[in-house]
CSV table of C-alpha atoms in Angstrom, one decimal:
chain,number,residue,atom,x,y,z
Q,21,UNK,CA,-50.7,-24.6,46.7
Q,22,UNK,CA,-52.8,-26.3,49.5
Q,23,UNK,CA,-51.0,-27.2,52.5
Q,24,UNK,CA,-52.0,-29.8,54.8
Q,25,UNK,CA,-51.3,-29.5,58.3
Q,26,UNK,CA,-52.0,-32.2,60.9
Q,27,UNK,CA,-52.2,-31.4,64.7
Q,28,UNK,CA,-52.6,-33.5,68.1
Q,29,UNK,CA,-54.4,-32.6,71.0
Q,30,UNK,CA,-52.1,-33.5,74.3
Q,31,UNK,CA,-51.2,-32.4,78.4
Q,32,UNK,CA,-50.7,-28.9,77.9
Q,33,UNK,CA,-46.3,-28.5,78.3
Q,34,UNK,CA,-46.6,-26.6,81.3
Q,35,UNK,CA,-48.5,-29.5,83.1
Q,36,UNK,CA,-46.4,-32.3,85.0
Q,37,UNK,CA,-48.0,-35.8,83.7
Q,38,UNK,CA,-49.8,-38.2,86.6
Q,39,UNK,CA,-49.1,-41.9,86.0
Q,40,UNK,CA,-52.4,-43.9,87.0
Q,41,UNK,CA,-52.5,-45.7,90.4
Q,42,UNK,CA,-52.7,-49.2,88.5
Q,43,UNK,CA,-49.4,-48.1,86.3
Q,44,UNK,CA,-51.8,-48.8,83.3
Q,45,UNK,CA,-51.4,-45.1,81.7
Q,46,UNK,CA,-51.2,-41.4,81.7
Q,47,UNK,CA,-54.0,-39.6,84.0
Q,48,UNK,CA,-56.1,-37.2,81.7
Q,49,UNK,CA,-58.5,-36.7,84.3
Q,50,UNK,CA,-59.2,-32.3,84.7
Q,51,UNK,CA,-55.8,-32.0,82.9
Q,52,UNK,CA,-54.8,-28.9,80.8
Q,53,UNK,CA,-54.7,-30.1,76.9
Q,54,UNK,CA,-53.7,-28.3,74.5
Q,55,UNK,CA,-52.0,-28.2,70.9
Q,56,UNK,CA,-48.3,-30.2,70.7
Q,57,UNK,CA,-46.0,-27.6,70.3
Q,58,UNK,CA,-44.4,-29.6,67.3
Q,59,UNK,CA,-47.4,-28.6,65.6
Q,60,UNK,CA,-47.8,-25.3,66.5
Q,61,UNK,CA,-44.6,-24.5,64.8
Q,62,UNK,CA,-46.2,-26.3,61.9
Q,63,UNK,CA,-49.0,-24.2,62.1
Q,64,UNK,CA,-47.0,-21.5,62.2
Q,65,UNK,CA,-44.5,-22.1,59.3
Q,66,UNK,CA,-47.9,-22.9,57.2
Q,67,UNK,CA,-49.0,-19.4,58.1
Q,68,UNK,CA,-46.1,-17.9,56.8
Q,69,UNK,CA,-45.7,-19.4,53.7
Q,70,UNK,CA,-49.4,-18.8,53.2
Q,71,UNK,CA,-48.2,-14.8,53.7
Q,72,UNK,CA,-45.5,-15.1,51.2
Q,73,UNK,CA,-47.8,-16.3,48.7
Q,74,UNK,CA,-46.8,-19.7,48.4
Q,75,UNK,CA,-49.7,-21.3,49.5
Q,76,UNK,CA,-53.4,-20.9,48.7
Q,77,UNK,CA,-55.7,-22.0,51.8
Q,78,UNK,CA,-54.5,-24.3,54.8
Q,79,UNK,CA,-56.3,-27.2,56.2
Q,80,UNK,CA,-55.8,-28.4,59.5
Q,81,UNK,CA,-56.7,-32.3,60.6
Q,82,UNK,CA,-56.7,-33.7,63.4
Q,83,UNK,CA,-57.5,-37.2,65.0
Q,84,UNK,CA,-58.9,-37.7,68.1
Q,85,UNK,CA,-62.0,-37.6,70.4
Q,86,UNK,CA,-64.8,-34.7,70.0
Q,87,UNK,CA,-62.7,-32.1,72.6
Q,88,UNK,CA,-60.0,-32.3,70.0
Q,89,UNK,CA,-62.0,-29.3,68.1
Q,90,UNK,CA,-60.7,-26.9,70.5
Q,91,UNK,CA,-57.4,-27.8,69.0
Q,92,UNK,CA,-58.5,-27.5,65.4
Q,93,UNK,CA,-60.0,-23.9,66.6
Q,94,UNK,CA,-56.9,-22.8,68.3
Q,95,UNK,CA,-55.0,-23.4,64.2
Q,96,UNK,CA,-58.1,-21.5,62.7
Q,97,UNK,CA,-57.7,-18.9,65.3
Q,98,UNK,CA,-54.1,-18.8,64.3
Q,99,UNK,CA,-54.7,-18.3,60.3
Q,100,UNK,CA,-55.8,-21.9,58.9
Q,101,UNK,CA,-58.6,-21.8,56.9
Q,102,UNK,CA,-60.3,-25.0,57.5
Q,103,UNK,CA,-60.7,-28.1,59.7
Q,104,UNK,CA,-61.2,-31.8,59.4
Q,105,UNK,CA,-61.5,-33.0,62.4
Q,106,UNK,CA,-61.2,-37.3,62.4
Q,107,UNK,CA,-63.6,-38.4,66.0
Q,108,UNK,CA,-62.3,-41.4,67.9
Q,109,UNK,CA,-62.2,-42.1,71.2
Q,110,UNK,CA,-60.0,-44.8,71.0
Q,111,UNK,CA,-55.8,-44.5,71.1
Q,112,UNK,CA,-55.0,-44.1,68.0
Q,113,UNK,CA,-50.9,-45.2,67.1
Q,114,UNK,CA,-48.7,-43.6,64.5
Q,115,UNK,CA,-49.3,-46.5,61.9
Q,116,UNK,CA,-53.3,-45.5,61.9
Q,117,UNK,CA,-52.4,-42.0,61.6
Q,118,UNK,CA,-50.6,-42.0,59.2
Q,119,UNK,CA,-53.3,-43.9,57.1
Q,120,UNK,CA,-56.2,-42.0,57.9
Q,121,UNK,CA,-53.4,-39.0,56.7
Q,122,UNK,CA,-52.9,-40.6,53.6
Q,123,UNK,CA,-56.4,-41.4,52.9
Q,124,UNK,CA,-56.9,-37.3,53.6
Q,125,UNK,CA,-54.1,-36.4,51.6
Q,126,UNK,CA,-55.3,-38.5,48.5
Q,127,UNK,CA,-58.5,-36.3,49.1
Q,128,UNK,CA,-57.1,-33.2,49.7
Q,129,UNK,CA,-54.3,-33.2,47.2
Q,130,UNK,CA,-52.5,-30.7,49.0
Q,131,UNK,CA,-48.8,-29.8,48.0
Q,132,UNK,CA,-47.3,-30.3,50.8
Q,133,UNK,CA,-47.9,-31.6,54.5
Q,134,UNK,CA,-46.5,-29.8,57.5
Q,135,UNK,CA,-46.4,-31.4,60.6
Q,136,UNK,CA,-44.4,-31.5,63.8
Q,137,UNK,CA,-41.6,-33.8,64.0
Q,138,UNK,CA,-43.0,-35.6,67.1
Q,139,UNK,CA,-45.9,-35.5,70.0
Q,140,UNK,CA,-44.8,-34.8,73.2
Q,141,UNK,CA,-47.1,-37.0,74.8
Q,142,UNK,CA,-46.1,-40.5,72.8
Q,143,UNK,CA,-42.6,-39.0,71.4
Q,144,UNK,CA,-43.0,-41.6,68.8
Q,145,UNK,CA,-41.6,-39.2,65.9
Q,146,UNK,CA,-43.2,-42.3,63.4
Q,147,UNK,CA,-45.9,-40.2,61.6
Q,148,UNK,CA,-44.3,-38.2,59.2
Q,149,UNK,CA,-42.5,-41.4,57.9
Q,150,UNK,CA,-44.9,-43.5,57.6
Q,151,UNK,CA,-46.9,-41.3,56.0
Q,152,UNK,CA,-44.2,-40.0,53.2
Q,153,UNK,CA,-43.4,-44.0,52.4
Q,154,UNK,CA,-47.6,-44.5,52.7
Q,155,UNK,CA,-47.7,-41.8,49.6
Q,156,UNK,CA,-44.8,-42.5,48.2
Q,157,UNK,CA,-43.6,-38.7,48.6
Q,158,UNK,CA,-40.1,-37.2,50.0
Q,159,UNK,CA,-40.0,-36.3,53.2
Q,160,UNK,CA,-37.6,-33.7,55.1
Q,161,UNK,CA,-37.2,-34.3,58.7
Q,162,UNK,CA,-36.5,-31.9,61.6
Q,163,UNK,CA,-36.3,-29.1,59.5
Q,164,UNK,CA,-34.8,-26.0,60.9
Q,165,UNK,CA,-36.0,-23.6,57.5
Q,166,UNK,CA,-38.5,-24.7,54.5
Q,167,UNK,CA,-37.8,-22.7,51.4
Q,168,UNK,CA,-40.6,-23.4,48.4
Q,169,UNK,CA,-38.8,-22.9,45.0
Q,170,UNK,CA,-40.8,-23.4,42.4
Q,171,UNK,CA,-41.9,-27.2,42.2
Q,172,UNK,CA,-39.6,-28.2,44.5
Q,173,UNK,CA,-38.7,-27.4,48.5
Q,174,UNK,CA,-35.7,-26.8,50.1
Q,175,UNK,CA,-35.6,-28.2,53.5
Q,176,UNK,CA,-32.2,-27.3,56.5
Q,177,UNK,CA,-32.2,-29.9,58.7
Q,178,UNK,CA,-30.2,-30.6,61.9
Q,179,UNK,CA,-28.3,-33.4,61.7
Q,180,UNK,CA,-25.1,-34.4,64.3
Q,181,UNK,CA,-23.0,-32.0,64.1
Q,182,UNK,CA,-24.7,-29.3,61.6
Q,183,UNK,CA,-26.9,-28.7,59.4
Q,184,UNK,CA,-27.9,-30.2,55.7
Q,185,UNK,CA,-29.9,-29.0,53.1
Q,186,UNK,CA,-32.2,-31.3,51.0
Q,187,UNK,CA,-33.9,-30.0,47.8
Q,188,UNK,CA,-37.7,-32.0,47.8
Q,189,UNK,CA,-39.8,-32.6,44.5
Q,190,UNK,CA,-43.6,-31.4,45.7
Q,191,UNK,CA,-45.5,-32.9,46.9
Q,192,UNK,CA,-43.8,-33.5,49.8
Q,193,UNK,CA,-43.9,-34.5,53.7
Q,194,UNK,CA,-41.9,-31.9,55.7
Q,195,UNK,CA,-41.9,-32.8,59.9
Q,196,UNK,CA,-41.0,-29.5,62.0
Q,197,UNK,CA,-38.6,-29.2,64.6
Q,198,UNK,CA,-38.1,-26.8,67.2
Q,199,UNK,CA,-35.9,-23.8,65.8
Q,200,UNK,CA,-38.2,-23.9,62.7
Q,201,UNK,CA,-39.8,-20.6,64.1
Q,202,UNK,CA,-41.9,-18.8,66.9
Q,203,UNK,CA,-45.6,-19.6,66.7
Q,204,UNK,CA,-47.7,-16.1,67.4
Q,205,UNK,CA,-50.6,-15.8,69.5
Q,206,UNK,CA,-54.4,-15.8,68.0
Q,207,UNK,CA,-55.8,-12.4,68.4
Q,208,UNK,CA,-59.1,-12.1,70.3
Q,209,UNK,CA,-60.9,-11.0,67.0
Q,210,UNK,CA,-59.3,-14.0,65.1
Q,211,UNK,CA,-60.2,-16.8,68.1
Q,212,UNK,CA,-64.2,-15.0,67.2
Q,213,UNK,CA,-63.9,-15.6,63.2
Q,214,UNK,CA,-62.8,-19.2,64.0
Q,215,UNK,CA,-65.8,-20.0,65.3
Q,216,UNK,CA,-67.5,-19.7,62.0
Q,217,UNK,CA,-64.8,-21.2,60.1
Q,218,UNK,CA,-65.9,-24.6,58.3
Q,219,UNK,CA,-64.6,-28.0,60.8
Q,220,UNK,CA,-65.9,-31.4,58.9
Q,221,UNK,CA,-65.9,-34.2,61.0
Q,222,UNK,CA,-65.5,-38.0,59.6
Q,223,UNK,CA,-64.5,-40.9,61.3
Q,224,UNK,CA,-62.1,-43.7,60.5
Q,225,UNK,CA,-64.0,-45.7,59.0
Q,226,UNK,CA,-65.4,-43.3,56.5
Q,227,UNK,CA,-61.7,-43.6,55.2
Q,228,UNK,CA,-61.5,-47.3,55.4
Q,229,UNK,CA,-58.8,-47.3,58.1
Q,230,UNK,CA,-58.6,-50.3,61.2
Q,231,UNK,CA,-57.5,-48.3,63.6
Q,232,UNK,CA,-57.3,-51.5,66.0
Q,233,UNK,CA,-53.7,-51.6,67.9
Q,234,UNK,CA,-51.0,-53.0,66.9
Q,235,UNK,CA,-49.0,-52.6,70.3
Q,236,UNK,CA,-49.6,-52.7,74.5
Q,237,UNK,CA,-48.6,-50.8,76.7
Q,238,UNK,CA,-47.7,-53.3,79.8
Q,239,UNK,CA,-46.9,-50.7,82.4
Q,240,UNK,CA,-46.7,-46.9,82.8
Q,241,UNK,CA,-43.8,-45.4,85.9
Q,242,UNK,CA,-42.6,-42.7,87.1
Q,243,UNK,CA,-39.1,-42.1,86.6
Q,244,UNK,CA,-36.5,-42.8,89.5
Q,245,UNK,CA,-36.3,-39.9,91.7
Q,246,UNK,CA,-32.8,-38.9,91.9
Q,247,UNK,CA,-30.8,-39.8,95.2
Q,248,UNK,CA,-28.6,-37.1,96.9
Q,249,UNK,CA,-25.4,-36.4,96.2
Q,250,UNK,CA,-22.2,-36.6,98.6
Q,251,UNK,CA,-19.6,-34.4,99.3
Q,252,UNK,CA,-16.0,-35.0,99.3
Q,253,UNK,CA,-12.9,-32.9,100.6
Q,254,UNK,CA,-10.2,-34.2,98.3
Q,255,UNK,CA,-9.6,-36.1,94.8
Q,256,UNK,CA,-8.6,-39.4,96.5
Q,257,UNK,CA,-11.8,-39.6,98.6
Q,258,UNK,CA,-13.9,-39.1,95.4
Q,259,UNK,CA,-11.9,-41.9,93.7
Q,260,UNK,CA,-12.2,-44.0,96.8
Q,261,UNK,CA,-16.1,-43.4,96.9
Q,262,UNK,CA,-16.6,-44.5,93.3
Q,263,UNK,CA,-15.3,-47.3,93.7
Q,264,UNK,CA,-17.2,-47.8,96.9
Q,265,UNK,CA,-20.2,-47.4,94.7
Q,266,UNK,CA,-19.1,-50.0,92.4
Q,267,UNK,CA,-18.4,-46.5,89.2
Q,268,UNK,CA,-15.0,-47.6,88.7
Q,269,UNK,CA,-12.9,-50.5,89.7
C-alpha cells in the first residue's frame, strides 16, 4: 500500500511569531521554519506502518514556495521515499490544498493519506476534510492510534470526554493529532541519502487548480498583554473588588 503524506513548511515552534508593523501579516523575514509538528507525527506514523509491513513506499507532498524542499528533505531524511514538491509563492488556503491534494491523490492512488490534523501557523484544521469529501473517501480525525486491518483501518480518536474508535474502508483520509506518537530524529547518514532521493516539482497549474483566494485577512495583532493582578487580605475584599471591576454584580 502507498501512503501519501502531505507536509507544511511554517515558524519553527520554538520561535515567538512577529506581527508586521502595518498589522497586515505574520513577519517571515530570517525566521526559523521548519516542518509543522502535525506532520511530523504524520511522517512518523507513516514510517511505522511502512516497518510493520503495511505499506509499500511513502510519498511526501508539499505546497509551497522553492525553500519548502528543505521540508520535503527533512521527511526523506526521516524514512519517506519520495517527494513532490508543488512551488508557489503565493498563500495558498486550505480549499486549494486540498485540491491540488486531490488532484495528487487521483495520481498517486495511494491507500491512505496521513496528515496532521492542523498547521500551527493558520490552525485552520480544514485540509483533511475537504480533501476526504473532495475524494469522496472516509476520513478519521485526531487520531490518537491507526491500526490497518486488512482493507479497512481502525482509527482511536479523542473525542470530549474519551476516546472512540472508527473502523475506515481504504482508501482513506486519516488527520494526526498529538498523542499519535513521537517522531524520531533523521540520522546524519539518512539526512546524506536524502539528498539523492527523487523530489518532482509541479506547479498548480499543472494540476488544474485556481489557487486565487477566497478570503482576506483585514488585520493581523498581537494578543492583549495580560494586566497585573491584585492582592486581597480577606474573602469580602475580593467580592467587593469584583464587583468594582464590573465581574459580578
Amino acid at each position: 500500500m502507498k501512503l501519501l503524506v502531505p507536509v507544511k513548511r511554517v515558524i519553527d515552534y520554538n520561535v515567538k511569531p512577529r506581527v508586521k508593523a502595518d498589522g497586515t501579516g505574520v513577519d517571515l523575514a530570517n525566521v526559523k521554519m521548519s516542518m509543522n509538528p502535525f506532520d511530523e507525527i504524520a511522517v512518523e506514523e507513516a514510517i511505522r506502518l511502512k516497518e510493520k509491513g503495511v505499506a509499500t513506499e511513502i510519498v511526501a507532498v508539499s505546497i509551497g514556495p522553492a525553500k519548502a524542499q528543505e521540508t520535503l528533505r527533512t521527511a526523506l531524511a526521516m524514512g519517506a521515499d519520495r517527494a513532490i514538491l508543488v512551488t508557489t509563492d503565493d498563500a495558498v488556503e486550505p480549499l486549494a490544498v486540498a485540491k491540488i491534494l486531490a488532484a495528487i491523490a487521483k495520481e498517486e492512488e495511494p491507500g491512505m493519506v496521513i496528515l496532521g490534523k492542523q498547521a500551527i501557523d493558520d490552525d485552520s484544521n480544514q485540509t483533511g476534510q475537504m480533501l476526504a469529501a473532495l475524494l469522496g473517501w472516509a476520513q478519521g480525525t485526531f487520531a490518537s492510534k491507526v491500526e490497518v486491518d486488512g482493507e479497512a483501518v481502525n482509527v482511536t480518536r479523542e473525542v470530549d470526554g474519551g476516546l472512540e474508535t472508527l473502523r475506515l474502508k481504504l482508501p482513506a483520509i486519516v488527520t494526526t493529532d498529538l498523542r499519535l506518537n513521537e517522531p524520531r530524529y533523521a540520522s546524519l547518514p539518512n539526512i546524506m541519502k536524502a539528498k539523492s532521493k527523487p523530489l518532482a516539482q509541479k506547479t498548480p497549474a499543472d494540476y488544474g487548480v485556481d489557487t486565487a483566494p477566497r478570503l482576506q485577512t483585514l488585520s493581523v495583532r498581537e494578543p492583549s498583554k495580560r494586566e497585573a493582578g491584585v492582592k486581597v487580605n480577606s474573602v469580602d475584599e475580593l467580592i467587593d473588588h469584583l464587583r468594582t471591576v464590573g465581574v459580578i454584580g
